[in-house]
Tab-separated table of C-alpha atoms in Angstrom:
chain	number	residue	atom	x	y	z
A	1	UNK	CA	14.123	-16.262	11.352
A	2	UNK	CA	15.248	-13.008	12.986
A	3	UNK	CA	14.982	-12.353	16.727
A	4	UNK	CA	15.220	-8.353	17.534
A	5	UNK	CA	15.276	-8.335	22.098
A	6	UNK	CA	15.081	-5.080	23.785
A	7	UNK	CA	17.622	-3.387	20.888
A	8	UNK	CA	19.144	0.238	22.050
A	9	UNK	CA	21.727	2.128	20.323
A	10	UNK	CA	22.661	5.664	21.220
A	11	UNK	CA	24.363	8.278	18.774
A	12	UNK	CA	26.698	11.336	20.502
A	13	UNK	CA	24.824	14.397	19.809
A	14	UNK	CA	25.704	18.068	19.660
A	15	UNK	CA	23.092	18.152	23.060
A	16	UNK	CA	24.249	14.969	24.402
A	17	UNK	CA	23.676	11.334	23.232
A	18	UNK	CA	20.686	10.783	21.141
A	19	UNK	CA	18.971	7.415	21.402
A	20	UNK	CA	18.488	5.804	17.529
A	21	UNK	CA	16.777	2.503	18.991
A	22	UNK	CA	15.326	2.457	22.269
A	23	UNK	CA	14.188	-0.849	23.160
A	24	UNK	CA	13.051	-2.554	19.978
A	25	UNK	CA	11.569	-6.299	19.824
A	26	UNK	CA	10.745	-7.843	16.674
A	27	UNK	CA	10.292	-11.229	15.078
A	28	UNK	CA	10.244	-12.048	11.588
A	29	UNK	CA	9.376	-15.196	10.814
A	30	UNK	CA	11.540	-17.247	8.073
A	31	UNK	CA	10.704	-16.565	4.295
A	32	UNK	CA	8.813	-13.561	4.821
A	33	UNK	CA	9.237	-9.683	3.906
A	34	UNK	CA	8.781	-7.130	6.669
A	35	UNK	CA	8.693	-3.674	5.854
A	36	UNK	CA	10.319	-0.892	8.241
A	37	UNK	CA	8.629	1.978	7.949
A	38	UNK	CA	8.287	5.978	9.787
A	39	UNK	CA	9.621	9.053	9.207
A	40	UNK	CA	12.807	10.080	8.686
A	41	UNK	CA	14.943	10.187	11.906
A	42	UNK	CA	12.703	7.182	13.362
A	43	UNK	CA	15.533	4.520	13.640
A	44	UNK	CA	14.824	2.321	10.471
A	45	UNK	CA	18.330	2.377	8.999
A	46	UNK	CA	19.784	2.165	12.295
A	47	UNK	CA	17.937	-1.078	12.903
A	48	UNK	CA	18.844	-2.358	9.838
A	49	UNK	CA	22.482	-1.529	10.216
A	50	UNK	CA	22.554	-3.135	13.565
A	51	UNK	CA	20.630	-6.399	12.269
A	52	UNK	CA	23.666	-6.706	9.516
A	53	UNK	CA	25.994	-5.463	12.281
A	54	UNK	CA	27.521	-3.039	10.305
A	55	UNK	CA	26.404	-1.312	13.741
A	56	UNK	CA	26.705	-2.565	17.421
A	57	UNK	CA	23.977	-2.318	19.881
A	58	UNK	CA	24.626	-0.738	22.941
A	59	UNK	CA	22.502	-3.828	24.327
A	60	UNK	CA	20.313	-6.580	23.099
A	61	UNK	CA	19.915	-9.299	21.219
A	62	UNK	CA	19.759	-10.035	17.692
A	63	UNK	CA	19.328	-13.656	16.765
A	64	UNK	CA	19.256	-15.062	13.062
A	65	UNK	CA	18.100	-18.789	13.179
A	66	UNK	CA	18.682	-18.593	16.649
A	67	UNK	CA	22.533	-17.506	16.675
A	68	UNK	CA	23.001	-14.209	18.470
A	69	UNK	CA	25.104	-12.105	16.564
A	70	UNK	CA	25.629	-9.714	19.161
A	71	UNK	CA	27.519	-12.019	21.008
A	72	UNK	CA	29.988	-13.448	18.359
A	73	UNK	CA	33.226	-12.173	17.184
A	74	UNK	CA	36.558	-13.060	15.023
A	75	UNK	CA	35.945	-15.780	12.574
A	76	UNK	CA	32.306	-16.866	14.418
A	77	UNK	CA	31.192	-13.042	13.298
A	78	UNK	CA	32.518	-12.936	10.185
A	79	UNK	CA	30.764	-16.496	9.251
A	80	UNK	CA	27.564	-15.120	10.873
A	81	UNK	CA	28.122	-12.056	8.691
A	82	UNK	CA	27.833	-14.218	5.119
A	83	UNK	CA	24.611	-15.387	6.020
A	84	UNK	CA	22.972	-11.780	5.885
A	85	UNK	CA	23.207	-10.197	2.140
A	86	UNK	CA	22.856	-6.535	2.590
A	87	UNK	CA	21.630	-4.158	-0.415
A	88	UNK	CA	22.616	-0.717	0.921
A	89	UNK	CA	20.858	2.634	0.011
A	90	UNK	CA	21.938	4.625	-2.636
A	91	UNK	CA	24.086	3.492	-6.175
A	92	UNK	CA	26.727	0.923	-4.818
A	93	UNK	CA	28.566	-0.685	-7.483
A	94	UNK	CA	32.011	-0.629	-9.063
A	95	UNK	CA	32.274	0.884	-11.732
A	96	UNK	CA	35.636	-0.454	-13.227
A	97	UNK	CA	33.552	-3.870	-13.127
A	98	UNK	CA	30.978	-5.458	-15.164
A	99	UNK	CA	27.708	-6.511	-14.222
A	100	UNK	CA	28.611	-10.015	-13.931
A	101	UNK	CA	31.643	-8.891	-11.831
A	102	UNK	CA	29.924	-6.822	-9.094
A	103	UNK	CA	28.207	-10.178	-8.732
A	104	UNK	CA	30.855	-11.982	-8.145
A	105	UNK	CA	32.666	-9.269	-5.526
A	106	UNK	CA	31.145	-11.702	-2.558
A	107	UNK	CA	31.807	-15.027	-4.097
A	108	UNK	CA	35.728	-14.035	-5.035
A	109	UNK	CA	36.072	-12.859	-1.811
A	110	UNK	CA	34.963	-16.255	-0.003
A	111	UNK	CA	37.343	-18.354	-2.259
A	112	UNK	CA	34.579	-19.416	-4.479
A	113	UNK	CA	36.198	-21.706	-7.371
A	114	UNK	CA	35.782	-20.102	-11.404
A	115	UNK	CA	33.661	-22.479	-12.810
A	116	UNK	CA	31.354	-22.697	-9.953
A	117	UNK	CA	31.515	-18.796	-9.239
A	118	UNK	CA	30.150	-18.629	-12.914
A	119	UNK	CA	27.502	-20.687	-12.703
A	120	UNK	CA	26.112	-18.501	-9.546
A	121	UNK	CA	26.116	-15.366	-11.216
A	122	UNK	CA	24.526	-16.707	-14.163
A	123	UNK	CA	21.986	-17.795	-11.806
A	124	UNK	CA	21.593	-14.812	-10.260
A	125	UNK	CA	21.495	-12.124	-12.959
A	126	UNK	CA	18.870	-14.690	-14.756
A	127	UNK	CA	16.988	-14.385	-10.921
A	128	UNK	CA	16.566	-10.344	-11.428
A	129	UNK	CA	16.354	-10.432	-15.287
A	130	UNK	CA	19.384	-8.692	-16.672
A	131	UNK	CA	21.394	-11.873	-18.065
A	132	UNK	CA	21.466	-10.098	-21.334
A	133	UNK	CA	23.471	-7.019	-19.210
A	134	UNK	CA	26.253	-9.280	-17.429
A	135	UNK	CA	29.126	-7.808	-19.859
A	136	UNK	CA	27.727	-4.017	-19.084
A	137	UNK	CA	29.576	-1.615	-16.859
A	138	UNK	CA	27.059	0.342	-14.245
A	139	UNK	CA	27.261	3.763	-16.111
A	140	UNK	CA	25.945	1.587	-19.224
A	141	UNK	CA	22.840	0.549	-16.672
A	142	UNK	CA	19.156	2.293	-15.630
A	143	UNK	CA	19.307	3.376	-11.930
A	144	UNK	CA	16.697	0.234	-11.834
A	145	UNK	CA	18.998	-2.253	-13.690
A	146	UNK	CA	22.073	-0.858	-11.150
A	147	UNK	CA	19.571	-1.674	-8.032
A	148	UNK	CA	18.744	-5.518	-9.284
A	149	UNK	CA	22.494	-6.049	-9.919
A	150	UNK	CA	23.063	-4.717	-6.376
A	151	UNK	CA	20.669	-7.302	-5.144
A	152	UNK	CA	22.176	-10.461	-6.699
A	153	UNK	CA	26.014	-9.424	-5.640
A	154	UNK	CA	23.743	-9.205	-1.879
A	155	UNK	CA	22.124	-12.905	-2.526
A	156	UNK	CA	25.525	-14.388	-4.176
A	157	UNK	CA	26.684	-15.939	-0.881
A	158	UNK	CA	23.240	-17.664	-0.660
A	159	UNK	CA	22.287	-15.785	3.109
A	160	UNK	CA	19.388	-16.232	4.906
A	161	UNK	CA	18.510	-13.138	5.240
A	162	UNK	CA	18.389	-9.977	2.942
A	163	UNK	CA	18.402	-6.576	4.451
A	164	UNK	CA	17.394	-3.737	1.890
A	165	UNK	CA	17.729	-0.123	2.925
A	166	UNK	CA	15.447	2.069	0.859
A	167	UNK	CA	16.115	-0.108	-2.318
A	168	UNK	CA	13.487	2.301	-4.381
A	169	UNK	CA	14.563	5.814	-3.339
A	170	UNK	CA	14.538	7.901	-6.465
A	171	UNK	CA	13.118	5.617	-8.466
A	172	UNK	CA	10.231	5.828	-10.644
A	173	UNK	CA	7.120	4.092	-10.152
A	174	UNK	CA	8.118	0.816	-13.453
A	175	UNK	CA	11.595	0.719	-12.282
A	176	UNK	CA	10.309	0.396	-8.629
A	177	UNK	CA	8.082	-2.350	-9.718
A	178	UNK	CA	11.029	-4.288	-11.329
A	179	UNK	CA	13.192	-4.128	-8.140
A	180	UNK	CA	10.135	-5.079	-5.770
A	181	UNK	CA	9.666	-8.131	-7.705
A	182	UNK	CA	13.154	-9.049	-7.357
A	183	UNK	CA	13.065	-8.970	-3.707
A	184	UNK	CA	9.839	-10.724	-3.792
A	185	UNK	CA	11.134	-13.733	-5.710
A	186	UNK	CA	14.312	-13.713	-3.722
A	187	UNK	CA	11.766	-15.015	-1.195
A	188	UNK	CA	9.482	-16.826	-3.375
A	189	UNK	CA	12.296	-19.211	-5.147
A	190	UNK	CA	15.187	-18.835	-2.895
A	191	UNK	CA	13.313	-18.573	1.127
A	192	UNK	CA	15.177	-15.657	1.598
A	193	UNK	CA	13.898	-13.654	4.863
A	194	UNK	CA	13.591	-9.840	3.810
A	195	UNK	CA	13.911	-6.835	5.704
A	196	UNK	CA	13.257	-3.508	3.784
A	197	UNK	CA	13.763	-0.324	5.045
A	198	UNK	CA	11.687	1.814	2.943
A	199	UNK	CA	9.642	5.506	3.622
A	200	UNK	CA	7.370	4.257	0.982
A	201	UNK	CA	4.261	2.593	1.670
A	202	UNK	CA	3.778	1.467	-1.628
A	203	UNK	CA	6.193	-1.051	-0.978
A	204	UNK	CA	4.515	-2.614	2.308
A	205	UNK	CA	1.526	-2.553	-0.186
A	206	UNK	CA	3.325	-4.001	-3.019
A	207	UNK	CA	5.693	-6.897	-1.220
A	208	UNK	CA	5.298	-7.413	2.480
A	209	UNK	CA	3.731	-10.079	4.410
A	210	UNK	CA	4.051	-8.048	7.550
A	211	UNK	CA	5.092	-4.351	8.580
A	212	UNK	CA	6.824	-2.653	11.835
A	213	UNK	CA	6.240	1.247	12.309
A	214	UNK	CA	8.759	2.569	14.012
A	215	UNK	CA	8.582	6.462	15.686
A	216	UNK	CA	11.114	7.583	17.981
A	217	UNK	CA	13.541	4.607	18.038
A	218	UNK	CA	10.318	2.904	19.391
A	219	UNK	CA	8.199	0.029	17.569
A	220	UNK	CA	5.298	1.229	17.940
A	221	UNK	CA	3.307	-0.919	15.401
A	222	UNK	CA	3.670	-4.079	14.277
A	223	UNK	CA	2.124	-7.396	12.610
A	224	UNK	CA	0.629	-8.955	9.213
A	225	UNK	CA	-0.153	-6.299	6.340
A	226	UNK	CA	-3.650	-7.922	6.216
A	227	UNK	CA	-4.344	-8.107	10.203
A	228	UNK	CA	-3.383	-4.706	10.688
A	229	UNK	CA	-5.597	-3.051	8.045
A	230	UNK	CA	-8.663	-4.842	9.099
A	231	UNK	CA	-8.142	-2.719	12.267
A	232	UNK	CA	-9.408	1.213	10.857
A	233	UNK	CA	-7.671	2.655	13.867
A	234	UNK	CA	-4.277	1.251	12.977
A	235	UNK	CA	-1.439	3.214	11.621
A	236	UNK	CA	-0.606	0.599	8.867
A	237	UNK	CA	-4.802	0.975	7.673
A	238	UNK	CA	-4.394	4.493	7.625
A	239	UNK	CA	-1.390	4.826	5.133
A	240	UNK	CA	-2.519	1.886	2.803
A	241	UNK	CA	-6.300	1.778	2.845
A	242	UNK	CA	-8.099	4.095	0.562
A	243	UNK	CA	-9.226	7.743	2.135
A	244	UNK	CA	-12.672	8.540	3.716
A	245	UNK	CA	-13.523	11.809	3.818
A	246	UNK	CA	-16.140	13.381	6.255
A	247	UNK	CA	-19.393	14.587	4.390
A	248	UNK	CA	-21.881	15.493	7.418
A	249	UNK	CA	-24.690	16.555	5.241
A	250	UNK	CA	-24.949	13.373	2.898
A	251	UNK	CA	-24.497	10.904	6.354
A	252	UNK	CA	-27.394	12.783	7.962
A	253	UNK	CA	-29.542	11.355	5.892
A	254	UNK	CA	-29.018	7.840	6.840
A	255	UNK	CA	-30.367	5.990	10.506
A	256	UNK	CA	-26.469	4.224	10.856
A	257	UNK	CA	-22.730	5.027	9.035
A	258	UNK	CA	-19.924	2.722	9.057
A	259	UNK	CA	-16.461	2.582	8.477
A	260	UNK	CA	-16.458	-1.166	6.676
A	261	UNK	CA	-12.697	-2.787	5.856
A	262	UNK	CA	-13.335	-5.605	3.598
A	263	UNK	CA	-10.214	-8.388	3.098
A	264	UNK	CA	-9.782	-11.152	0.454
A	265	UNK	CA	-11.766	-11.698	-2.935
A	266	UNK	CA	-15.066	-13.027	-1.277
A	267	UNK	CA	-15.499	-10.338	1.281
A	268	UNK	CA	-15.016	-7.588	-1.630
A	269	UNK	CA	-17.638	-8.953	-3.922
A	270	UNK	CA	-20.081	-10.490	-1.796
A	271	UNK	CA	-20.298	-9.535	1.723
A	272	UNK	CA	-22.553	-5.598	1.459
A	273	UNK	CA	-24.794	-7.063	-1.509
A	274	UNK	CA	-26.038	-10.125	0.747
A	275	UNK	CA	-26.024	-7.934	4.119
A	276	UNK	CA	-28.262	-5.448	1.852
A	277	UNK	CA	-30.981	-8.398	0.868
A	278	UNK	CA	-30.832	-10.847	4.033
A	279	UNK	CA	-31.852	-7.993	6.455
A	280	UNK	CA	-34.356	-5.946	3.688
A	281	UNK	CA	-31.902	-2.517	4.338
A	282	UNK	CA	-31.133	0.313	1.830
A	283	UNK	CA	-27.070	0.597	1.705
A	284	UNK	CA	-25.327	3.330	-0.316
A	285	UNK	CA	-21.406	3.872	-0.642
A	286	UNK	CA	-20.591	7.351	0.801
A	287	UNK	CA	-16.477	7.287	0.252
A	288	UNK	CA	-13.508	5.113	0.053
A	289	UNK	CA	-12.356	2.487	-2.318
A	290	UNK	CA	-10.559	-0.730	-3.622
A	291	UNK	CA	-6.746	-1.453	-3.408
A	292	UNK	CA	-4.722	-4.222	-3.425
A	293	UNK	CA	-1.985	-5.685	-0.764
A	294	UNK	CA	-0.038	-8.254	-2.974
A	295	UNK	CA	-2.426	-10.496	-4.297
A	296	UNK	CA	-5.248	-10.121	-2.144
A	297	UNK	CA	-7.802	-7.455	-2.905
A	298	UNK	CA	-8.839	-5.265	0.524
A	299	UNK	CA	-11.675	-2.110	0.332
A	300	UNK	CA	-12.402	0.568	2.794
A	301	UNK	CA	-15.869	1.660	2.309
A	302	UNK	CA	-18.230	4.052	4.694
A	303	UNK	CA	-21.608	3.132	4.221
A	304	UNK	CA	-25.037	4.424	4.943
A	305	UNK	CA	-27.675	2.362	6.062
A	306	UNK	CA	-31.270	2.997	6.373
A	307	UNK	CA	-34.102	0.466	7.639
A	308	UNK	CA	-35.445	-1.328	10.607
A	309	UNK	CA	-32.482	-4.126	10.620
A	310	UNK	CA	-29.836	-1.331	9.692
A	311	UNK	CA	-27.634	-2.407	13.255
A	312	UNK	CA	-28.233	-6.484	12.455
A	313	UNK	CA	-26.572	-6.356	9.247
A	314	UNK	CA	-23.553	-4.283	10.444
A	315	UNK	CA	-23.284	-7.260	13.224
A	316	UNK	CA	-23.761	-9.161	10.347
A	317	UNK	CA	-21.108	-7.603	8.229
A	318	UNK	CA	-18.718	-7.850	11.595
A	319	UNK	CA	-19.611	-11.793	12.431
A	320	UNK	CA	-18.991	-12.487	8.303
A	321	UNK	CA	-15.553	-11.535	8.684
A	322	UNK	CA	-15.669	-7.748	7.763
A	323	UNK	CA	-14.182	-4.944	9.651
A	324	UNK	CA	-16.930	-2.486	10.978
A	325	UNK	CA	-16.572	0.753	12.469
A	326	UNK	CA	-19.996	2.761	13.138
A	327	UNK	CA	-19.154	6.888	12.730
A	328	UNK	CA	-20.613	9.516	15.022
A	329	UNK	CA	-22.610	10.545	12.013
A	330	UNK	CA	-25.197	7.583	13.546
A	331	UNK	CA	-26.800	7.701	16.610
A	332	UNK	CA	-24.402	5.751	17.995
A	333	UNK	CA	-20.472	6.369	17.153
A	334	UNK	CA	-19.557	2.723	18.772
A	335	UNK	CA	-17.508	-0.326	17.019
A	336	UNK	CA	-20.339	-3.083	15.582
C-alpha cells in the first residue's frame, strides 16, 4: 500500500521557486493500478519521482506498507529503495547487453547467485512474453518489446510496488496494448501495486482500478475508475465516457432529457428497456455511446422521454443503480 501525506516539492525557477507538488494526499491500496493523469507541467512525474525517491520532498510523508521513506537513509533507504521497481520514461536499456542481461542489471547488483538469477529472468521475460528474445540486443527489439524488457529488469527484485512513468509514449495503439497488459498481470499474478504516470487516458481506461487528476501540483480528483464516471460532472467521466453533443432542436421535442451513465453488464442491457415498459413512456437515444473500462462495460446515453410517468422512470433509472442527469433541454435542468 502507498501512503502520499501533504507531499510539496519546489523547483528554483528563472522567477523564483516554482512549486511541482503542493500538498498532495493519496492512497493506493495494495494490488491495484492507479493512473496519474493532467497536463503536462501538472506534477505527475514529479510525484512519481518522489514516491521512488529518486526525488526528496521538501515535506511529507510517503509510506509504502507503512514504512516512511522520507524518513530513512544509508542502508534502511537503500533496502526501502529495492522494494519499488521503477520503469522510467523514454528507451532505457543497455545496449552492449542482451535482453536477458538488462534483466538481470538489478539482480547482479543485489548479489543474486547464477543459477538462481537465471531462473528469475526466465521467469520474467516468460511474464511479458519475449522468452524467445532473451539472447537479442535492444537495437534488435520493437520500441514495444524494449518497454516489456524494461519492465521485468523493474520487477526482477520482486518490489512491491511498480512505478511507470509514461510507459506508452510514442507508441502505437498494438504495441501499447502489449505493454498495458504487462503491467496489468504484474498485478494480476505477482500483487504488484502500480503507479502509472501516463497523459493518456486510454490507459486509465484500459488498466486502472482507480485514477488521481492532478492540475497545478494539486490532486484535484481522485477515486475508483468506475465511481468516478458514474458521476457526469467528474473530470475522470468527461475524458473516458463517450461525447454528448447538444442538439436543441431534436430535445425540444421531448417533455424530459437526461444525461444517463450506465455501469456493469446488467445496467447496459437492461435497465432503459424495462424503465421504457414498467412506466408506459416513449424513450429515444439522442447521443452518446458504449465503452469499456477493463472488463466492465459502462454507456453514456442522453435520452428523451415523453409520457405521463416520464420523471418516475428517470427516479427509476436513478434508484436501479443508473447515473441520471436531467438537461436544461426539460423543464427542469435538476439531477433525478
Amino acid at each position: 500500500m502507498i501512503t502520499v501525506e501533504n507531499l510539496t516539492k519546489t523547483f528554483p525557477g528563472s522567477t523564483g521557486q516554482v512549486r511541482a507538488l503542493d500538498g498532495v494526499n493519496l492512497d493506493v491500496a495494495a494490488g491495484t493500478v492507479l493512473g496519474v493523469v493532467g497536463p503536462s507541467g501538472a506534477g505527475k512525474s514529479t510525484l512519481a519521482r518522489c514516491v521512488a525517491l529518486l526525488e526528496r520532498p521538501d515535506s511529507g510523508a510517503i509510506r509504502v506498507d507503512g514504512t516512511d521513506l522520507v524518513s530513512l537513509d544509508g542502508t534502511a533507504l537503500r533496502a526501502a529503495r529495492r522494494r519499488i521497481g521503477v520503469v522510467p520514461q523514454g528507451d532505457s536499456l543497455l545496449r552492449q547487453r542482451t535482453a536477458a542481461g538488462n534483466v538481470a542489471l538489478p539482480l547482479e547488483a543485489a548479489g543474486v547467485a547464477g543459477p538462481q538469477r537465471r531462473s528469475r529472468v526466465a521467469e520474467l521475460l516468460d511474464l511479458v512474453g519475449l522468452t524467445d528474445k532473451a539472447g537479442s540486443y535492444p537495437d534488435q527489439l520493437s520500441g514495444g518489446q524494449r518497454q516489456r524488457i524494461a519492465v521485468a529488469r523493474a520487477l526482477a527484485a520482486s518490489p512491491s510496488v511498480l512505478l511507470a512513468d509514461e510507459p506508452t509514449s510514442a507508441l502505437d495503439p498494438d504495441t501499447t496494448g502489449s505493454v498495458l497488459t504487462v503491467l496489468d498481470r504484474a498485478r494480476a499474478e505477482l500483487g504488484v501495486t502500480v503507479l502509472v504516470v501516463t497523459h493518456d487516458m486510454g490507459v486509465v481506461r484500459r488498466i486502472c482500478d482507480d485514477v488521481a487528476v492532478l492540475e497545478g501540483g494539486r490532486v484535484v480528483e481522485h477515486g475508483k475508475v468506475l465511481d468516478l464516471v458514474s458521476d457526469a460532472a467528474s473530470r475522470t467521466a468527461a475524458s473516458l465516457l463517450p461525447a454528448v453533443d447538444q442538439n436543441p432542436g431534436a430535445e425540444a421535442a421531448f417533455d424530459r432529457v437526461a444525461d444517463v451513465v450506465l455501469v456493469g453488464f446488467a445496467a447496459v442491457g437492461a435497465l432503459l428497456p424495462e424503465a421504457t415498459s414498467r412506466f408506459g413512456v416513449d424513450l429515444n437515444l439522442l447521443g452518446g455511446g458504449l465503452t469499456r473500462l477493463g472488463e466492465t462495460p459502462v454507456a453514456r446515453f442522453r435520452v428523451g422521454l415523453n409520457g405521463e410517468r416520464a420523471d418516475s422512470a428517470l427516479e427509476w433509472i436513478s434508484e436501479a443503480g443508473g447515473s441520471v442527469r436531467r438537461t436544461l433541454a426539460g423543464p427542469q435542468g435538476v439531477a433525478a
